[in-house]
Coordinates of C-alpha atoms in Angstrom, one line a residue:
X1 CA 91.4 127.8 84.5
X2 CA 92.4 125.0 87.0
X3 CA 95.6 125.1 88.1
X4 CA 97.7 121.5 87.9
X5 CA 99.1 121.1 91.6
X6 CA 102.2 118.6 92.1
X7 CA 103.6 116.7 94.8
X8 CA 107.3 117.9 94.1
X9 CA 109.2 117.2 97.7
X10 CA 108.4 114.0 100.5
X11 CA 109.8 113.6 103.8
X12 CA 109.4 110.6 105.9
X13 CA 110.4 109.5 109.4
X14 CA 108.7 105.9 109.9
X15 CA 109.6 102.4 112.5
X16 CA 110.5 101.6 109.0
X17 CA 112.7 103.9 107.5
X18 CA 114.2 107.6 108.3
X19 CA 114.1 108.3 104.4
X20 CA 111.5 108.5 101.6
X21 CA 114.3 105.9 99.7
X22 CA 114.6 103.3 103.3
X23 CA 110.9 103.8 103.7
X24 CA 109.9 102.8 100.3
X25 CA 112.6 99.9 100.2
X26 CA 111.1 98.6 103.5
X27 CA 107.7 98.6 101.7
X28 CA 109.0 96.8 98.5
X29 CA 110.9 94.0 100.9
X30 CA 108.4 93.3 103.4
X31 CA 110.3 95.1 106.8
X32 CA 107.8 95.2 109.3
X33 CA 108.2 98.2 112.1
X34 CA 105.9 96.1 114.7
X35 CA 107.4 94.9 117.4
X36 CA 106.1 93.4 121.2
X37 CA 105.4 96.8 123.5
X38 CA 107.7 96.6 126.4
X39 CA 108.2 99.6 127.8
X40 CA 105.3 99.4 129.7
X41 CA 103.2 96.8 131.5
X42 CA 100.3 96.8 129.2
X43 CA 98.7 92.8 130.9
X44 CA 95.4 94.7 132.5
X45 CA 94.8 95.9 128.7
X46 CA 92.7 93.4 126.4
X47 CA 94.5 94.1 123.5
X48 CA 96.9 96.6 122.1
X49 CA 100.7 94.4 123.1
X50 CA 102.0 95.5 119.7
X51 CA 103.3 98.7 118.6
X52 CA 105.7 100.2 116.1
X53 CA 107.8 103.0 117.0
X54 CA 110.9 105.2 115.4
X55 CA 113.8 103.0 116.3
X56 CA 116.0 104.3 119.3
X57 CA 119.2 104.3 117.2
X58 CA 116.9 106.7 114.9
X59 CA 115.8 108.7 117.9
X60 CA 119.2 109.2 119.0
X61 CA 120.3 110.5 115.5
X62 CA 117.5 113.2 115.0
X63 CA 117.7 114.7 118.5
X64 CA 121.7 114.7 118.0
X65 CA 120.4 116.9 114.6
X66 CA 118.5 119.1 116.5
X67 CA 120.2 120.0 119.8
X68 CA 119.1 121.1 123.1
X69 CA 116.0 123.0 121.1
X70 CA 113.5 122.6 123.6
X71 CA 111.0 121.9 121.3
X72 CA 108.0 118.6 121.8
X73 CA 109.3 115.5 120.3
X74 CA 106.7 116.0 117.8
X75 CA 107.6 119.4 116.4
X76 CA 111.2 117.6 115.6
X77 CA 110.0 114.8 114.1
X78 CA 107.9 117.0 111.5
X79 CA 110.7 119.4 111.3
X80 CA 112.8 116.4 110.4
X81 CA 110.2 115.3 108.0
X82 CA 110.0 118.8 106.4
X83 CA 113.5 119.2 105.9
X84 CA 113.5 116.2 103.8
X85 CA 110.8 117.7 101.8
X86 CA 112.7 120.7 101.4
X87 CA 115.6 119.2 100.0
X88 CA 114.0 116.9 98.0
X89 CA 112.1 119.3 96.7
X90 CA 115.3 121.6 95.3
X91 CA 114.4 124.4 97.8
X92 CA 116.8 127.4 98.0
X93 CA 114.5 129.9 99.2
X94 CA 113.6 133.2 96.9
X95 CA 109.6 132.6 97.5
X96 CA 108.3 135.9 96.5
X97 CA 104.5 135.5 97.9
X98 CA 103.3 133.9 101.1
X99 CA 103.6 130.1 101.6
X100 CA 100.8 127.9 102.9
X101 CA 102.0 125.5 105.4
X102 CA 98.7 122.6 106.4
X103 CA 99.7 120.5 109.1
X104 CA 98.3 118.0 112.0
X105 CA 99.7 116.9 115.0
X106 CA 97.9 115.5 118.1
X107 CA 98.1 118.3 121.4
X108 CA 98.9 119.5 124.0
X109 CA 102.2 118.3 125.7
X110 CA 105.3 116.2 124.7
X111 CA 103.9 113.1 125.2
X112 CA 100.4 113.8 123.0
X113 CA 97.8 112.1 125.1
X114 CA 98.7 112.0 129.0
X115 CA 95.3 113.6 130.8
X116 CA 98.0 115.1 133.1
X117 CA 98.9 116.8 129.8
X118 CA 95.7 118.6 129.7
X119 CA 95.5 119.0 133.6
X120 CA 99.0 120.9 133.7
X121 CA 98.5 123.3 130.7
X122 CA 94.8 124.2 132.2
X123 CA 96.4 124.8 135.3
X124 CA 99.8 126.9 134.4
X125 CA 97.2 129.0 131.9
X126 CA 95.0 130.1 134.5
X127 CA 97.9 130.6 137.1
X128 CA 99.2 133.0 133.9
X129 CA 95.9 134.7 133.3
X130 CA 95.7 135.4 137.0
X131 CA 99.4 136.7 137.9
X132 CA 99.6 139.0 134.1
X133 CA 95.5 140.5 134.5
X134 CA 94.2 142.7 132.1
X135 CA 96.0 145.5 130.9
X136 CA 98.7 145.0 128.8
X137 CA 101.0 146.6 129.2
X138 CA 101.3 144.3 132.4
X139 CA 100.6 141.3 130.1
X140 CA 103.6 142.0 127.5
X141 CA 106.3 142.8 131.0
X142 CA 105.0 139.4 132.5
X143 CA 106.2 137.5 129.2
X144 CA 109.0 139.2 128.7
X145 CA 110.1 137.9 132.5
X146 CA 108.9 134.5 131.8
X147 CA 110.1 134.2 128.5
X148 CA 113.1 131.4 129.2
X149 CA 111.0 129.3 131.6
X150 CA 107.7 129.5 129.1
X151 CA 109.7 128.1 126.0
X152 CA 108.6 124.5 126.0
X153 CA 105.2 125.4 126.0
X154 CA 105.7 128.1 123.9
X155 CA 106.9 126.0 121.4
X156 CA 104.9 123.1 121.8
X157 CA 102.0 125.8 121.0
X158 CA 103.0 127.4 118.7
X159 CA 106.7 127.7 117.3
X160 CA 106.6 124.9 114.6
X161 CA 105.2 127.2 112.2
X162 CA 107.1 130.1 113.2
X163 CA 110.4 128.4 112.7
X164 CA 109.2 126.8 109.4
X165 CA 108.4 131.0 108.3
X166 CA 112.0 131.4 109.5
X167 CA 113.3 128.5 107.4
X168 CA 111.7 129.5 104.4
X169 CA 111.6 133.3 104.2
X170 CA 108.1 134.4 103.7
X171 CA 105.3 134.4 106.0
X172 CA 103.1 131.7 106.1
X173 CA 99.4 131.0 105.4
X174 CA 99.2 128.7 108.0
X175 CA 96.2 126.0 108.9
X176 CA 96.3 123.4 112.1
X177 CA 93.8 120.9 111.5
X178 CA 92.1 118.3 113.4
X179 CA 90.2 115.5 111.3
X180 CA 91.2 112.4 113.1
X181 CA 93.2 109.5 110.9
X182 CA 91.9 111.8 108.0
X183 CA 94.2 114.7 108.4
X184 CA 96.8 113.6 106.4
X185 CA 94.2 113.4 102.8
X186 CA 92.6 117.0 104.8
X187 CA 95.8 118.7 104.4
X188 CA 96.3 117.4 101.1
X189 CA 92.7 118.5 99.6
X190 CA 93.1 122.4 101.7
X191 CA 96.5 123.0 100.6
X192 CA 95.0 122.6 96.9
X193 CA 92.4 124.8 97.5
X194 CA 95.2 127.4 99.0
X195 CA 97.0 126.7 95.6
X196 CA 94.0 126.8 93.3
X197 CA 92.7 130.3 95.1
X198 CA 96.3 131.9 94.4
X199 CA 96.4 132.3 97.8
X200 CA 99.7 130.5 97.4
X201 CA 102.4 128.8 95.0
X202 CA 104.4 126.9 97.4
X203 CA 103.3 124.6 100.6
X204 CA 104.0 122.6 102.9
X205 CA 101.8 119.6 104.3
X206 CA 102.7 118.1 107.3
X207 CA 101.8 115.4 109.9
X208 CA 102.9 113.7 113.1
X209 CA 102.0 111.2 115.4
X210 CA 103.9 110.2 119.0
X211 CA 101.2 108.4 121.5
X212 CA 102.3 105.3 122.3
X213 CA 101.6 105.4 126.2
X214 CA 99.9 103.6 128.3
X215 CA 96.6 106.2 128.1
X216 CA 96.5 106.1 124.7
X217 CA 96.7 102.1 124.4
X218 CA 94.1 101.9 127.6
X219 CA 91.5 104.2 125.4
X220 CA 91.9 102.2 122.1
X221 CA 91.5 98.9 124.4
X222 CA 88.2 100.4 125.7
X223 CA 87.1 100.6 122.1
X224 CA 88.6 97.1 121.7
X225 CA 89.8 98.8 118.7
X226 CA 94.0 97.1 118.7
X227 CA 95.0 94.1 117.5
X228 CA 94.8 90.8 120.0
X229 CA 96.8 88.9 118.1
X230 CA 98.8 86.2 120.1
X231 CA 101.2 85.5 117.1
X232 CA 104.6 87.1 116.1
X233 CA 104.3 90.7 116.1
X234 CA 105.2 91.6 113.0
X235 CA 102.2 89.6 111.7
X236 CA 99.7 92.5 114.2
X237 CA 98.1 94.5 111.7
X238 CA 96.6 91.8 108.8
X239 CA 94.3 94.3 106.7
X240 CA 91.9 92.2 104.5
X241 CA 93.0 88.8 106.3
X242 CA 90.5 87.2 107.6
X243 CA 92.4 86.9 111.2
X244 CA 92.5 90.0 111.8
X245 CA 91.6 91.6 115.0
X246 CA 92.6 95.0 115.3
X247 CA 94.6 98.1 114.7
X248 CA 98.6 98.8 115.7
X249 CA 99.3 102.0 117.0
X250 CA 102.9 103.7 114.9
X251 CA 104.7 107.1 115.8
X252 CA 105.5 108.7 112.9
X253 CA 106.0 111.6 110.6
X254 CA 105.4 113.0 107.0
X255 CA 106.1 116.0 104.9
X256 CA 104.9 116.8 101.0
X257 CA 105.6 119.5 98.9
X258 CA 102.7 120.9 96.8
X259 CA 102.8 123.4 94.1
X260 CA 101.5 124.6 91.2
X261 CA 103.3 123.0 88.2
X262 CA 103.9 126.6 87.0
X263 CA 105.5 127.7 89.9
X264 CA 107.7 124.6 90.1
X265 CA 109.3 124.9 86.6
X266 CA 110.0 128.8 87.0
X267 CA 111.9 127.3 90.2
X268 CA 113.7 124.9 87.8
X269 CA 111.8 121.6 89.1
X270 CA 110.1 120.0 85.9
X271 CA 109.9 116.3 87.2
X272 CA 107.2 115.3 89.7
X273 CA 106.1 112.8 91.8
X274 CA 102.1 113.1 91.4
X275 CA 99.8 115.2 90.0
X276 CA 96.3 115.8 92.4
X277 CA 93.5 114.7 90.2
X278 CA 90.8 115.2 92.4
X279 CA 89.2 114.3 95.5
X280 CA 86.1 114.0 97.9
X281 CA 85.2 114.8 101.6
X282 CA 82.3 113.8 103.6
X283 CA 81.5 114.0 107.5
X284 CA 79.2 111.1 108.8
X285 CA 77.6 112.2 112.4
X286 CA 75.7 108.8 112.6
X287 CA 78.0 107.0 114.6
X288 CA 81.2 108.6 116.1
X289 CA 83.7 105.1 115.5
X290 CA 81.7 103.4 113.1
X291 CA 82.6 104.0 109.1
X292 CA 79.2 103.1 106.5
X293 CA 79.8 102.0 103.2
X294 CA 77.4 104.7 101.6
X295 CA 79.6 107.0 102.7
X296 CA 82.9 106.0 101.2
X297 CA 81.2 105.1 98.3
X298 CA 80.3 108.8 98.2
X299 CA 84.0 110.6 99.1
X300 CA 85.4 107.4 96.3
X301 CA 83.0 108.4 93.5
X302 CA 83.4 112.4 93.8
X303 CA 87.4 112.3 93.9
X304 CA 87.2 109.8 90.6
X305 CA 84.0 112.9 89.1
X306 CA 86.8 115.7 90.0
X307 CA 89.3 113.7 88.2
X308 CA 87.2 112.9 85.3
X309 CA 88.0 109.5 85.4
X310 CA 86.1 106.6 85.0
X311 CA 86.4 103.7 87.4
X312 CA 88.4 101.6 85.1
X313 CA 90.9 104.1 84.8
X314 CA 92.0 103.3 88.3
X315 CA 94.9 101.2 88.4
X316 CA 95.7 100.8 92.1
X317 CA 94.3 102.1 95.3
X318 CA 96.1 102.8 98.3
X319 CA 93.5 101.5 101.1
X320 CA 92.7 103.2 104.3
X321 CA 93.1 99.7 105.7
X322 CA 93.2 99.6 109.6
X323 CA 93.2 95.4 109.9
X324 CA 90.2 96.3 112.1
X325 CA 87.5 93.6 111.8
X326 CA 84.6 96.1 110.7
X327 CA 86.9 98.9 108.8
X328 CA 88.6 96.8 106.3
X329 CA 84.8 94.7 105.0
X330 CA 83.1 98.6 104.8
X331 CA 86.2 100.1 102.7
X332 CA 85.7 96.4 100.6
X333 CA 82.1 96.6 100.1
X334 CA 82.8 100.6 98.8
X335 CA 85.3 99.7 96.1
X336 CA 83.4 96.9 94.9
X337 CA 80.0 99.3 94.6
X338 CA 82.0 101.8 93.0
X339 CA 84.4 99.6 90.6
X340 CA 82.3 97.0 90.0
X341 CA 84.4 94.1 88.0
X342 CA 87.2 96.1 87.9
X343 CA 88.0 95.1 91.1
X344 CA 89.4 91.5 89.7
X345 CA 92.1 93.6 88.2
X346 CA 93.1 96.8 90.5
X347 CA 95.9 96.1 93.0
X348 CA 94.8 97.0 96.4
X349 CA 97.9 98.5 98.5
X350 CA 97.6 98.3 102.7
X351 CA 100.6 100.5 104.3
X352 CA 99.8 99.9 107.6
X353 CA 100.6 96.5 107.4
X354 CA 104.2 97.1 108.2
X355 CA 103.7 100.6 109.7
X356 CA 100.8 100.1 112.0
X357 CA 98.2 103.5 112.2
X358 CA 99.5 106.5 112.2
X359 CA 96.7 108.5 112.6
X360 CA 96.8 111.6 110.1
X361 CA 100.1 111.1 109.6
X362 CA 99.4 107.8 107.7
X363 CA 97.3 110.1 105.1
X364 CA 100.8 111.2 104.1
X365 CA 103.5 108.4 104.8
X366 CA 100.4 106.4 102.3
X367 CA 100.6 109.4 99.8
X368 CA 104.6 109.0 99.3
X369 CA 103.5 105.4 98.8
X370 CA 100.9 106.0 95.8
X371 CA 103.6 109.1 94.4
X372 CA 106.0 106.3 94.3
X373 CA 103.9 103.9 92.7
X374 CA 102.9 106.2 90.1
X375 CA 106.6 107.0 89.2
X376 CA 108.2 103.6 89.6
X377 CA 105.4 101.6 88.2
X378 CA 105.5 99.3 91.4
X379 CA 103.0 98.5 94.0
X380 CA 104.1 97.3 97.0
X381 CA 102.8 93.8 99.0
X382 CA 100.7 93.4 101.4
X383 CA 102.6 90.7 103.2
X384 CA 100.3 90.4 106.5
X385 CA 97.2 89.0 104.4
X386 CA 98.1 85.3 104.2
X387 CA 94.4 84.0 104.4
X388 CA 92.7 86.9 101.8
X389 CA 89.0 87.4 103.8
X390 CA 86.4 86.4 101.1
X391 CA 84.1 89.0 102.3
X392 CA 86.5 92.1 101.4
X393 CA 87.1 90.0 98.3
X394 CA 89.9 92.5 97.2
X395 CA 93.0 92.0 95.3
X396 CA 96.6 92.0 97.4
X397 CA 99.7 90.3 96.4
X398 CA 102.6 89.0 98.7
X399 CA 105.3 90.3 96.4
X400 CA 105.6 93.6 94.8
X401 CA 103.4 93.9 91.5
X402 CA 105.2 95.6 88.5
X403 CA 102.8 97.2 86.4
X404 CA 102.6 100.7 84.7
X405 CA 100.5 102.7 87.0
X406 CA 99.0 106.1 85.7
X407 CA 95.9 106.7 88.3
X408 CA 95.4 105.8 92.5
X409 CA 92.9 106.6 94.4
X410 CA 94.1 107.0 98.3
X411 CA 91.4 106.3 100.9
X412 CA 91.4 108.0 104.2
X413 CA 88.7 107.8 107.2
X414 CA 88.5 108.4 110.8
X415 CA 86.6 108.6 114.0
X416 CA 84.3 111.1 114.1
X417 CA 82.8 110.7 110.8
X418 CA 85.4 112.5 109.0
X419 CA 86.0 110.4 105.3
X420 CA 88.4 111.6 102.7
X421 CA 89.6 110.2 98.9
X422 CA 92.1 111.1 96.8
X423 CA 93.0 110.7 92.8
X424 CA 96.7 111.2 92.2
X425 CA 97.7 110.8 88.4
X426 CA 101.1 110.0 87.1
X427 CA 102.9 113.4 85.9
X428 CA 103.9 114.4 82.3
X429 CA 107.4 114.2 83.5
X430 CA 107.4 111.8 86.3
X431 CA 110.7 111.7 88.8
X432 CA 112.8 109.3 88.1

């Protein structure tokens, strides 16, 4: 029998809001989190002046939370995230089985992306190999004597799901995975199939972007893949507007809870914010930047077969939408194939309007979107879209639409190929 799996804790750290409630508020009012990039000279770059980064006042706050941990900025924003998710989530430990913990965060090195990043952990791993050898006995008396000075890397390795074990008293069932701005919806759909195998009762799902450097920006500008927009920042990233000219990069962090609906209640949690209906993958190895409109038309019409629902049934979806110039038209073309004339009356939601991309962290931030719309009955604007592109045709408002909402589909894709869709229905007993 297939199991019902609920989304019953979120965690958010955004440039918009430090809170599922601030982040979801900042949605509804039209906050954008863009802002002019000046912490770097970025005038040999084509495009790419905009980002939208985690506020300093924020910054200061959660590394105030967290101490002198030595840990990667990134492994603190998701442990920030998760903690959220725990509370949120009524967690007071007592697991009695394994946990699943599903989780993607770009490596190696604090910053994410430096190649001096890759250069120095290349480097201080061979040094290692070479100075431990072989047996090991040797190996395990070298570590021991390196133990304090090999901490950061340690933990920028490896220690995230360690702690999170230690946090939540069970071992976990863990999975790092790398599917590009898809990981988010990738976590999502394997931490279902941990659940639906019994494999689990209880994970966590978990993402995290922090790459706004001067490498990063200089390889998106090679792709000519970031917004060139010469207007005020906050109007950057314009998905579906027929200006638009790019992506923005964000730095941010989510955190969901999933469960099985029967393990939630014998934990005392009967309200919910979504219920997984179902959902489709694909991986394109035609072209490694380029999305085709066959192929989210596929991932679209196998999450709404899972979910045995009919296109109608749709309400709202939640789009991928990058404000890149040949993204936004293939994820339009897609929805109309698949919903036909439906499209005249389902709301299209575009997150990264005020966020920017967030890689596969933007899988999740958009998931806490869609749980929220299910529960709240309200979809939030997309304020950037001013001029509505007649060839993505789609339907966006620039206020929030009040509505029952029972069904989303969430769209996710990425370079590489790597495509993913997602049917969350409102719970029986939706929170409030």
């Amino acid at each position: 029998m297939k199991k019902k799996i609920v989304i019953s804790g979120m965690g958010v750290v955004t440039p918009i809001g430090d809170s599922v409630e601030s982040f979801w508020t900042s949605n509804l009012q039209g906050i954008s989190g863009l802002r002019l990039e000046d912490r770097m000279d970025l005038s040999a770059l084509p495009c790419g002046w905009v980002s939208a980064t985690v506020p300093e006042e924020t910054k200061k706050v959660i590394k105030a939370r967290w101490g002198d941990s030595n840990q990667a900025w990134g492994d603190i924003l998701m442990h920030t995230a998760v903690s959220q998710a725990l509370d949120d989530a009524q967690f007071k430990g007592g697991l009695k089985r394994p946990a699943g913990l599903m989780w993607a965060r770009v490596w190696p090195g604090p910053s994410g992306s430096f190649p001096q990043d890759y250069v120095d952990f290349m480097k201080s791993a061979g040094e290692r190999y070479l100075t431990a050898g072989n047996e090991p006995g040797d190996v395990v008396a070298y570590l021991r004597e390196k133990q304090e000075e090999e901490r950061l890397e340690a933990s920028d390795l490896s220690a995230f799901p360690t702690e999170l074990s230690a946090k939540l008293g069970v071992p976990l069932v863990a999975s790092r995975l790398d599917a590009t701005c898809s990981g988010g919806l990738r976590c999502l759909i394997e931490a279902s199939r941990l659940l639906q195998m019994g494999k689990a009762d209880f994970v966590v799902v978990a993402a995290v972007v922090s790459r706004s450097n001067h490498y990063t920006l200089s390889q998106y500008a090679q792709l000519m893949a970031l917004s060139r927009w010469r207007g005020p920042a906050a109007q950057a990233s314009m998905p579906f507007d027929k200006r638009r000219t790019g992506m923005v990069i964000n730095e941010s962090a989510g955190a969901l809870i999933l469960e099985t609906e029967e393990h939630a209640r014998a934990r005392g949690v009967k309200q919910h914010y979504a219920e997984l209906g179902g959902w489709g993958l694909a991986i394109d190895t035609v072209h490694l930047t380029a999305p085709r409109v066959d192929m989210v038309e596929r991932v679209m019409r196998t999450a709404l077969e899972q979910s045995g629902l009919a296109p109608n049934q749709i309400d709202t979806v939640n789009a991928h939408g990058t404000s890149t110039r040949l993204n936004d038209v293939t994820e339009a073309k897609a929805l109309h194939r698949v919903f036909g004339e439906h499209m005249q009356t389902v709301d299209v939601c575009a997150v990264k309007s005020l966020t920017g991309h967030g890689s596969a962290a933007s899988g999740i931030l958009e998931t806490v979107i869609a749980s929220l719309s299910l529960c709240r009955g309200i979809i939030p604007p997309v304020t950037t879209c001013t001029e509505p592109d007649p060839e993505c045709n789609v339907r966006t408002s620039l206020t929030p639409i009040h509505r029952p909402v029972a069904n989303v589909l969430k769209n996710s894709f990425g370079f590489g190929g790597q495509y993913a869709s997602i049917v969350f229905r409102r719970p029986e007993s939706a929170r409030p």
